[in-house]
mmCIF file of C-alpha atoms in Angstrom:
data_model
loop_
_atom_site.group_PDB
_atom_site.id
_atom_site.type_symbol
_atom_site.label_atom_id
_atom_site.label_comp_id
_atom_site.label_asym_id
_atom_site.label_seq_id
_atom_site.Cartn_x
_atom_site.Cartn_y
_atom_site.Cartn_z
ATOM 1 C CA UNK A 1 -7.666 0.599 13.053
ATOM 2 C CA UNK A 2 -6.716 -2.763 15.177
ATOM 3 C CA UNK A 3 -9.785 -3.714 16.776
ATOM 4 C CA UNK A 4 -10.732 -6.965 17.553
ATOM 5 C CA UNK A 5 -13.416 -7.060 14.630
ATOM 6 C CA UNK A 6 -13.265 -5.655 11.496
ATOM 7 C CA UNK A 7 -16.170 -5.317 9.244
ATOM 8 C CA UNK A 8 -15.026 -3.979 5.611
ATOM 9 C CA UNK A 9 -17.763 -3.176 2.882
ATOM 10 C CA UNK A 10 -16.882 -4.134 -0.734
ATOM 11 C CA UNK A 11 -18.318 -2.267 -3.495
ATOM 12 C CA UNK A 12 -17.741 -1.950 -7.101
ATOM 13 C CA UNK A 13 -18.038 2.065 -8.402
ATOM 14 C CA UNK A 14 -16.998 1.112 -11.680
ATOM 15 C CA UNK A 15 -16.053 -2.425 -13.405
ATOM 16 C CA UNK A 16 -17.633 -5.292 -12.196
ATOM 17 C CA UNK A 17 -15.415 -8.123 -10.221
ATOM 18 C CA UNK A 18 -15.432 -11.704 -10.340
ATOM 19 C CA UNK A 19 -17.269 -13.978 -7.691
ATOM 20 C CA UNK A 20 -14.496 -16.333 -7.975
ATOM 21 C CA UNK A 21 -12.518 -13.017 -6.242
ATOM 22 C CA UNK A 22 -14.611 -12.814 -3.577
ATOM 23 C CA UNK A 23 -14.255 -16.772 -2.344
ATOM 24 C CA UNK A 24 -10.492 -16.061 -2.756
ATOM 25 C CA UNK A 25 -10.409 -13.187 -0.883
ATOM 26 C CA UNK A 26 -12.845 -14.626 2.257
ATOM 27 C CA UNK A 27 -10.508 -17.671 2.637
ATOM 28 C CA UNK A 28 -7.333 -15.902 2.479
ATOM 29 C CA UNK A 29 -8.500 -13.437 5.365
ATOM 30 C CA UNK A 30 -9.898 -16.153 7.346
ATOM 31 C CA UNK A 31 -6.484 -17.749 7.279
ATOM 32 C CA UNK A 32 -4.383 -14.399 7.884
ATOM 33 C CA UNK A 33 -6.197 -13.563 10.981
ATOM 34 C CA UNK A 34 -7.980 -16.856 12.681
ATOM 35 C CA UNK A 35 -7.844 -15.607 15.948
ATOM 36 C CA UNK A 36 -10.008 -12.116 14.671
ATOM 37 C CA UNK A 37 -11.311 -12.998 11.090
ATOM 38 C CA UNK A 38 -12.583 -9.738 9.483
ATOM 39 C CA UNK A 39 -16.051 -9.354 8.082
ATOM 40 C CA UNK A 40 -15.643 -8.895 4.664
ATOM 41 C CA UNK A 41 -19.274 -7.837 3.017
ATOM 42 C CA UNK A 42 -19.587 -8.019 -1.172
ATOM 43 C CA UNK A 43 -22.751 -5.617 -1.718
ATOM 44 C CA UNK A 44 -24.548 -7.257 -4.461
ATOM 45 C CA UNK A 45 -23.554 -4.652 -6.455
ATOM 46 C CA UNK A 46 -20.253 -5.759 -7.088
ATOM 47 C CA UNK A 47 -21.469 -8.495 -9.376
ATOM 48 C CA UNK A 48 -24.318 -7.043 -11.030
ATOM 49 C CA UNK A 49 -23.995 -6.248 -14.870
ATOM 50 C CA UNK A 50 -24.945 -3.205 -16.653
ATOM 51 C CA UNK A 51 -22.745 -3.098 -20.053
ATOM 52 C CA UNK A 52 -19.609 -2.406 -18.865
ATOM 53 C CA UNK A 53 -20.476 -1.437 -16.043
ATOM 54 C CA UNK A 54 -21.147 -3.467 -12.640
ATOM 55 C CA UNK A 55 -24.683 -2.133 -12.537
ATOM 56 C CA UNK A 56 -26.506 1.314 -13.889
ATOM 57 C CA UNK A 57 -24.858 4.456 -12.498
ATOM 58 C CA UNK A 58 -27.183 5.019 -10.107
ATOM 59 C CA UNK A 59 -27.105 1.568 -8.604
ATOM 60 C CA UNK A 60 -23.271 1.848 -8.455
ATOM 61 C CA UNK A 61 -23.923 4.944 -6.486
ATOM 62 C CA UNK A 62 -26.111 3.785 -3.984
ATOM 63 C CA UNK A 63 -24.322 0.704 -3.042
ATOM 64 C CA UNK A 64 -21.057 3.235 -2.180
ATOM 65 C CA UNK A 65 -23.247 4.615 -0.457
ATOM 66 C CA UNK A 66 -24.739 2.058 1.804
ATOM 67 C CA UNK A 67 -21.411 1.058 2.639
ATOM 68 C CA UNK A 68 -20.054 4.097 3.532
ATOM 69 C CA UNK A 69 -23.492 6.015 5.103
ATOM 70 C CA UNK A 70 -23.793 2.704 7.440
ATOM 71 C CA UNK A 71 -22.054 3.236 10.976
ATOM 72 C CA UNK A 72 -20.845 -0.435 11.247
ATOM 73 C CA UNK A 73 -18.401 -0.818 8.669
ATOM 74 C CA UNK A 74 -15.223 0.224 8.802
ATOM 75 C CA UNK A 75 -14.186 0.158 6.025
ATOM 76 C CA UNK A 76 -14.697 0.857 1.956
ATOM 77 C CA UNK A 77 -12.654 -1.241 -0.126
ATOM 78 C CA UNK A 78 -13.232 -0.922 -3.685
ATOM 79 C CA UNK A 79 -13.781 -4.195 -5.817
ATOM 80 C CA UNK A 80 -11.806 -3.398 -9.089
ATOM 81 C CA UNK A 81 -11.023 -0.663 -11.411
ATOM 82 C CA UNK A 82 -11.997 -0.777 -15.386
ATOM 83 C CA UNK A 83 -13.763 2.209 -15.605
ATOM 84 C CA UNK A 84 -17.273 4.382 -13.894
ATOM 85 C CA UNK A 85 -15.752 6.463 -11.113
ATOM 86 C CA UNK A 86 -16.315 9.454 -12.520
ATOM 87 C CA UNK A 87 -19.692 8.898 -13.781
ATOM 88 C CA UNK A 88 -20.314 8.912 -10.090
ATOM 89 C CA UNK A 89 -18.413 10.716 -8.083
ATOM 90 C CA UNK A 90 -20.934 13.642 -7.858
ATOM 91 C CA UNK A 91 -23.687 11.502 -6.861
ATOM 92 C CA UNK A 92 -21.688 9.579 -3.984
ATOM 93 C CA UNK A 93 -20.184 13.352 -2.836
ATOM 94 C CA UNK A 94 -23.656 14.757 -2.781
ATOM 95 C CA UNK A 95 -24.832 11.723 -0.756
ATOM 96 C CA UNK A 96 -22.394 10.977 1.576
ATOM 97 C CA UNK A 97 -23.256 11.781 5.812
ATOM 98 C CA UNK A 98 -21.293 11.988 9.086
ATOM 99 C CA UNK A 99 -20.680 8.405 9.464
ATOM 100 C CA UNK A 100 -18.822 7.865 6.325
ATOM 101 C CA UNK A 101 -16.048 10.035 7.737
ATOM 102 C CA UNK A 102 -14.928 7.883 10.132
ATOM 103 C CA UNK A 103 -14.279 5.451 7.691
ATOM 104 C CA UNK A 104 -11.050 3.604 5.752
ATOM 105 C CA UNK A 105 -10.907 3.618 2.083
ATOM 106 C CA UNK A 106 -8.526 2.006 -0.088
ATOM 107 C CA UNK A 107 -8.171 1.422 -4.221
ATOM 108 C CA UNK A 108 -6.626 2.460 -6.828
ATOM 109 C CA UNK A 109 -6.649 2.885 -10.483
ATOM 110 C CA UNK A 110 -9.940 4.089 -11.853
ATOM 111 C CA UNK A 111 -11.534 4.606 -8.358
ATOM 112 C CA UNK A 112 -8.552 7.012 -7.698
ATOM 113 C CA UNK A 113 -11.385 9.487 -8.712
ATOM 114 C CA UNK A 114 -13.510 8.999 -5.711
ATOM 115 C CA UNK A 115 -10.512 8.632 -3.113
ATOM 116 C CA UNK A 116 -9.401 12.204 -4.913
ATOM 117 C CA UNK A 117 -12.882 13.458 -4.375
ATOM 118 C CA UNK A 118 -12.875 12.031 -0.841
ATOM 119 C CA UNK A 119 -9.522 13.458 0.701
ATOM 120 C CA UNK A 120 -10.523 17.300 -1.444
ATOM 121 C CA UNK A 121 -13.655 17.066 1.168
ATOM 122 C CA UNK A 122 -11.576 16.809 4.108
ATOM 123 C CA UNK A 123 -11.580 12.683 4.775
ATOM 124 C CA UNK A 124 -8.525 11.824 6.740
ATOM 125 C CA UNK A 125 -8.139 7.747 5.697
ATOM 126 C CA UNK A 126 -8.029 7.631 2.090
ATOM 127 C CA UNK A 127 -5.220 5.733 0.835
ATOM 128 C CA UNK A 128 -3.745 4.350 -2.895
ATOM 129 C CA UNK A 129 -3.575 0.457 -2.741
ATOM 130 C CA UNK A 130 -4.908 -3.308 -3.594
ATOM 131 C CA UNK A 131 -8.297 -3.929 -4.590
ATOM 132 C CA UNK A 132 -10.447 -7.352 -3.853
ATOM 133 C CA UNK A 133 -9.769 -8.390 -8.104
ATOM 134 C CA UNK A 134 -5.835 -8.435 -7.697
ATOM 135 C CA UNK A 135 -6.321 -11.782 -5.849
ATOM 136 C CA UNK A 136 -6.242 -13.097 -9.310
ATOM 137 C CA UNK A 137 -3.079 -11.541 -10.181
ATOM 138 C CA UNK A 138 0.204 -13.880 -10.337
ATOM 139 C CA UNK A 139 1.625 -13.283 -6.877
ATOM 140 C CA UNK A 140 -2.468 -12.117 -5.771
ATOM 141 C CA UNK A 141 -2.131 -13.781 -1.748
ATOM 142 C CA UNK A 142 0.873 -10.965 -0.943
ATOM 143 C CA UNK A 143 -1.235 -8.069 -2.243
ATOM 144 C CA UNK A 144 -4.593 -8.737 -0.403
ATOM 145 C CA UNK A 145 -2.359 -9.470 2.391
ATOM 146 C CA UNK A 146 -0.594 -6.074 2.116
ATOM 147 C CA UNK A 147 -4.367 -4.438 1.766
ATOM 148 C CA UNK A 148 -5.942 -6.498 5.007
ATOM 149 C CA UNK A 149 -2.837 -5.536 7.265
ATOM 150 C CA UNK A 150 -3.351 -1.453 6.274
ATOM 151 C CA UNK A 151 -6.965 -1.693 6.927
ATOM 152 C CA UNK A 152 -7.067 -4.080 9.873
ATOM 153 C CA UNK A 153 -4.346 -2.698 11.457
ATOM 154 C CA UNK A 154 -2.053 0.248 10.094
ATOM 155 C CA UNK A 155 0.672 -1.694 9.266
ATOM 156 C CA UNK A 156 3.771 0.045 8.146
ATOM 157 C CA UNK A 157 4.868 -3.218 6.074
ATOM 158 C CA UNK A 158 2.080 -2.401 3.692
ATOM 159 C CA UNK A 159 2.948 0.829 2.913
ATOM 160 C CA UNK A 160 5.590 2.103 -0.262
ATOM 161 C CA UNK A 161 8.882 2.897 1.432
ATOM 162 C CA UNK A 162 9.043 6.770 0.842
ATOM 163 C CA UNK A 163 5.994 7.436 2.616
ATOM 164 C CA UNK A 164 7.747 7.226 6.132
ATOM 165 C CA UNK A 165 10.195 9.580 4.727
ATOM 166 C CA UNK A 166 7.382 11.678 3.665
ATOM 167 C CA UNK A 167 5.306 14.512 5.049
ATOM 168 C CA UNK A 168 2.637 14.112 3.116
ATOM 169 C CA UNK A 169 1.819 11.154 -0.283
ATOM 170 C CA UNK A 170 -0.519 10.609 -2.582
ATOM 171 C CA UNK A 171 -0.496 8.302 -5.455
ATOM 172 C CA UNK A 172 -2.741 8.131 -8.724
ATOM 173 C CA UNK A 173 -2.703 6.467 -12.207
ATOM 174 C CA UNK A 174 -1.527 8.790 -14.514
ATOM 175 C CA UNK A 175 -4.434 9.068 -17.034
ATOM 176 C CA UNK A 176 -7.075 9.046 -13.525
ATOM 177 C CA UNK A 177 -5.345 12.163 -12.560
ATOM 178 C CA UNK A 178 -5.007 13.631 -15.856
ATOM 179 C CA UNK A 179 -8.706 13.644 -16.243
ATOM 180 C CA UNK A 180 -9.296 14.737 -12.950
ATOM 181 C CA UNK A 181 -7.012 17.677 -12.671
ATOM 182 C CA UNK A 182 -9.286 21.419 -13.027
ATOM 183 C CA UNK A 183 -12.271 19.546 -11.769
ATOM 184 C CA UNK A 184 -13.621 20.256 -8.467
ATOM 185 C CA UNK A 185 -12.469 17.294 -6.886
ATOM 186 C CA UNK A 186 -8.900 18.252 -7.510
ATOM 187 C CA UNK A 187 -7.094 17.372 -3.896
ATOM 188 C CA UNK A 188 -4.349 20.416 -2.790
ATOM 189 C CA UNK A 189 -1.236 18.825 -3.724
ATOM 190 C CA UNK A 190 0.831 21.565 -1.734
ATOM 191 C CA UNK A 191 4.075 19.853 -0.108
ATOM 192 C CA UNK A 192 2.807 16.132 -1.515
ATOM 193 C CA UNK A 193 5.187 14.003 -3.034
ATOM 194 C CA UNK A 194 2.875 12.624 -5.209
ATOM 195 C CA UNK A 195 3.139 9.267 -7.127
ATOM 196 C CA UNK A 196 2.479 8.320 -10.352
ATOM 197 C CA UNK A 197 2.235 4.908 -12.608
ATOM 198 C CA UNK A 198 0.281 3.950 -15.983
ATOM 199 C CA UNK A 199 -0.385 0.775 -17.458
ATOM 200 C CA UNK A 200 -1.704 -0.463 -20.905
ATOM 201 C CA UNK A 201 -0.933 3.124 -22.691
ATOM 202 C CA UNK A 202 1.489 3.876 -25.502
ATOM 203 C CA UNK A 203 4.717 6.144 -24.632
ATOM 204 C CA UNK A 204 3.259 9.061 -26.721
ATOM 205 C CA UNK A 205 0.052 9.084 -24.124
ATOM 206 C CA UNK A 206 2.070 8.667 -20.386
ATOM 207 C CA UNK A 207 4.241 11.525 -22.549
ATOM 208 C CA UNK A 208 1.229 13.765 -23.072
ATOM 209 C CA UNK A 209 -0.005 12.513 -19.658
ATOM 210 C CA UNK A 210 2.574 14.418 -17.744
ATOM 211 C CA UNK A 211 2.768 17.181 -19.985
ATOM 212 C CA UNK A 212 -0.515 17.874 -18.307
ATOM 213 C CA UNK A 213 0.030 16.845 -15.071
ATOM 214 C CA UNK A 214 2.766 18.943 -14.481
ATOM 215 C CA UNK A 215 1.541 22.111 -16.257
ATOM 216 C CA UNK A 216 -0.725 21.912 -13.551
ATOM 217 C CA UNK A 217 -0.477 24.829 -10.768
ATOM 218 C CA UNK A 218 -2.047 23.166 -8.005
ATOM 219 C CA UNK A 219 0.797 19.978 -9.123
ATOM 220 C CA UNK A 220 3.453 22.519 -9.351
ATOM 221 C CA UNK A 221 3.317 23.142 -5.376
ATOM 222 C CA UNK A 222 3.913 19.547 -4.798
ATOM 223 C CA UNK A 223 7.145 18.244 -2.507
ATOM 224 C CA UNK A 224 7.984 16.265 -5.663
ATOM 225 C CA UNK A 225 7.223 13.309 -8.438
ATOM 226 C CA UNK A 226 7.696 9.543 -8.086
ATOM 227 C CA UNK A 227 7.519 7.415 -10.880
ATOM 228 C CA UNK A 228 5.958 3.851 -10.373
ATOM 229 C CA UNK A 229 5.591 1.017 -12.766
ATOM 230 C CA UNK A 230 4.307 1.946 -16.323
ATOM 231 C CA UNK A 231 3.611 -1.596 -17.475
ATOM 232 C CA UNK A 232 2.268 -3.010 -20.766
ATOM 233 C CA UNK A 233 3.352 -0.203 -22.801
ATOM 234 C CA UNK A 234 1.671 -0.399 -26.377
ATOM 235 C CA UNK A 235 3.890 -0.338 -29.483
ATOM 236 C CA UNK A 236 4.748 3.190 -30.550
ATOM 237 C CA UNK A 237 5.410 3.443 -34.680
ATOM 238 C CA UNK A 238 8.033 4.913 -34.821
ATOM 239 C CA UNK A 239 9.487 3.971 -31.760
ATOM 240 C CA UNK A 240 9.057 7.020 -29.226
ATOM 241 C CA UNK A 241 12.750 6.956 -28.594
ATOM 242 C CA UNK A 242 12.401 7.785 -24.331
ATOM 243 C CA UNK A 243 11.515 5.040 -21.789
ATOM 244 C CA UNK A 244 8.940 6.567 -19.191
ATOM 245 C CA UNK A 245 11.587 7.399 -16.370
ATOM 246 C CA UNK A 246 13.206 9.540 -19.343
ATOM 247 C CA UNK A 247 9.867 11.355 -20.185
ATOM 248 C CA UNK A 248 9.126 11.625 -16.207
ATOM 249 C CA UNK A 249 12.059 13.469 -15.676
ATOM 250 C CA UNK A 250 12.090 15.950 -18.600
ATOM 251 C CA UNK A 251 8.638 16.797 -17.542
ATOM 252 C CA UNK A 252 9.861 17.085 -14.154
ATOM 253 C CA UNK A 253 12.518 19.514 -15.847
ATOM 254 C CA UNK A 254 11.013 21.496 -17.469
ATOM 255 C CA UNK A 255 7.990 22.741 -15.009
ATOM 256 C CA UNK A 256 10.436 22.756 -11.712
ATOM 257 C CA UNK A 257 8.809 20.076 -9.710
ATOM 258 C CA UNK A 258 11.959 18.114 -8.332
ATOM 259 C CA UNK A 259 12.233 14.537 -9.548
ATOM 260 C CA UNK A 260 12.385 11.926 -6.225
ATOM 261 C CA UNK A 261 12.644 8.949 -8.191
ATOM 262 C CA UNK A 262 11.013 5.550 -8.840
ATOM 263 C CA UNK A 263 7.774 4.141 -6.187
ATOM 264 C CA UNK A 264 6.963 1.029 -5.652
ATOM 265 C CA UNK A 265 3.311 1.218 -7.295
ATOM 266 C CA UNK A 266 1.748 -0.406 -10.009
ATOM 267 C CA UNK A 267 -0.981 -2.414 -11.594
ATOM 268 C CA UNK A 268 0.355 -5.678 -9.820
ATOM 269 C CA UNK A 269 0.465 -7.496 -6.595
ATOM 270 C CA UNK A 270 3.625 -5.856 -5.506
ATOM 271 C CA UNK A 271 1.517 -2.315 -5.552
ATOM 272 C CA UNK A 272 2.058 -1.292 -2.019
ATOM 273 C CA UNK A 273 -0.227 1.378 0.029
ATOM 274 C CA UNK A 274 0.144 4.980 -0.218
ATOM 275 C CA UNK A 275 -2.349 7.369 2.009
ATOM 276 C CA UNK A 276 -3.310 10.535 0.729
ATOM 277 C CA UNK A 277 -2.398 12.771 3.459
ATOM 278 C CA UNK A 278 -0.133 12.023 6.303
ATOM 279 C CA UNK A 279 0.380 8.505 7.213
ATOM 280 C CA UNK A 280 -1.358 7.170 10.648
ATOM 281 C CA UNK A 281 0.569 4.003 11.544
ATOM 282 C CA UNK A 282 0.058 1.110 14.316
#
């Protein structure tokens, strides 16, 4: 993008996020770039509360929406994950016009169900990576950094090693894509090397998970797998007996997609950008 001012909308599609985020997240950009601060806009949204949710489906819709249907942002960056993508992702398709194509959008986690529905429909600057809530994160600074110097300005720095070597990336949470695949908002994965990671889920599930995944057809024309970081793993009684590179592989084994290794993705600040697609870099 590199322009001399950057206006990025904030919205929350699913969980909501934490004001003390926001203030974090202003300050830190004003310091990385005093010279050309970037507008960074919280809808409202982002902090409303509707039971789990940050606000009623339809108000998480709209605000999406506002962002991404108004012609001077540049950018969508989504708030958090939790969960709510998918209870909207039909609503925010349905809704979106010209203007939101020419737009940047960056997450991860649960809101990989909107960037999926996004780059199916033909949007060409979707990309895996930090939302505005990691600023709380141990290590938070580096990975808002990482997020500000893709969107600002394309910076290869920010983005997970292998996708320079790549022709084409994408990169989802395991049980987000799971969910997703057979739906219409499955993206073509032909010649994608396609990345994967999991928090928070016992062995037996990322197991199942890529059992799945990889029985997949559209998955099974994919360049290859990369494992990220499965963190948190919940006890498994009895133990499960394979770590999650072990299950990754035999999965990878057994439906023919060739195994590429580990990625450098996660739920943590060292989660590093990968854009659906080809990479377009400064």
């Amino acid at each position: 993008m590199s322009k001399e001012k950057c206006r990025i909308g904030v919205v929350a599609p699913a969980s909501r996020m934490s004001l003390e985020a926001a203030e974090k997240v202003q300050a830190l950009a004003a310091s990385l770039y005093p010279d050309r601060p970037p507008e960074i806009f919280f809808h409202p949204q982002c902090f409303a509360s509707h039971g789990h949710f940050a606000g009623d489906d339809e108000t998480r819709a709209q605000a999406f929406l506002d962002i991404a249907n108004d012609e001077s942002f540049d950018a969508v960056w989504l708030a958090r994950g939790g969960y709510g993508s998918c209870r909207i992702v039909e609503a925010v398709m349905s809704g979106l016009t010209p203007p939101s194509t020419r737009k940047t959008y960056l997450g991860y986690s649960d809101g990989g169900t909107l960037l999926a529905a996004l780059y199916q429909a033909g949007f060409n600057s979707v990309a895996h990576g930090p939302v505005v809530q990691d600023i709380v994160r141990a290590g938070g600074d580096a990975a808002i950094g990482r997020a500000l110097a893709w969107i600002i300005d394309r910076a290869p720095e920010a983005l997970e090693p292998a996708v320079r070597r790549s022709d084409k990336t994408a990169a989802f949470n395991m049980t987000i894509l799971s969910h997703l695949l057979g739906t219409p908002h499955q993206p073509d994965f032909d010649g994608h090397v396609l990345m994967l990671e999991e928090v928070s889920e016992a062995m037996y599930r990322i197991d199942r998970s890529l059992f799945h995944i990889t029985g997949n057809p559209g998955v099974r024309r994919a360049a290859g797998i990369m494992l990220g970081r499965c963190s948190d793993i919940t006890p498994n009684d009895p133990d499960f007996g394979m770590t999650e590179e072990e299950v990754a592989r035999h999965w990878c084994r057994k439906s023919g997609i060739p195994w590429l290794g580990r990625a450098d993705i996660g739920h943590d600040a060292g989660n590093k950008v990968v854009p659906f697609g080809r990479a377009l870099v400064s």
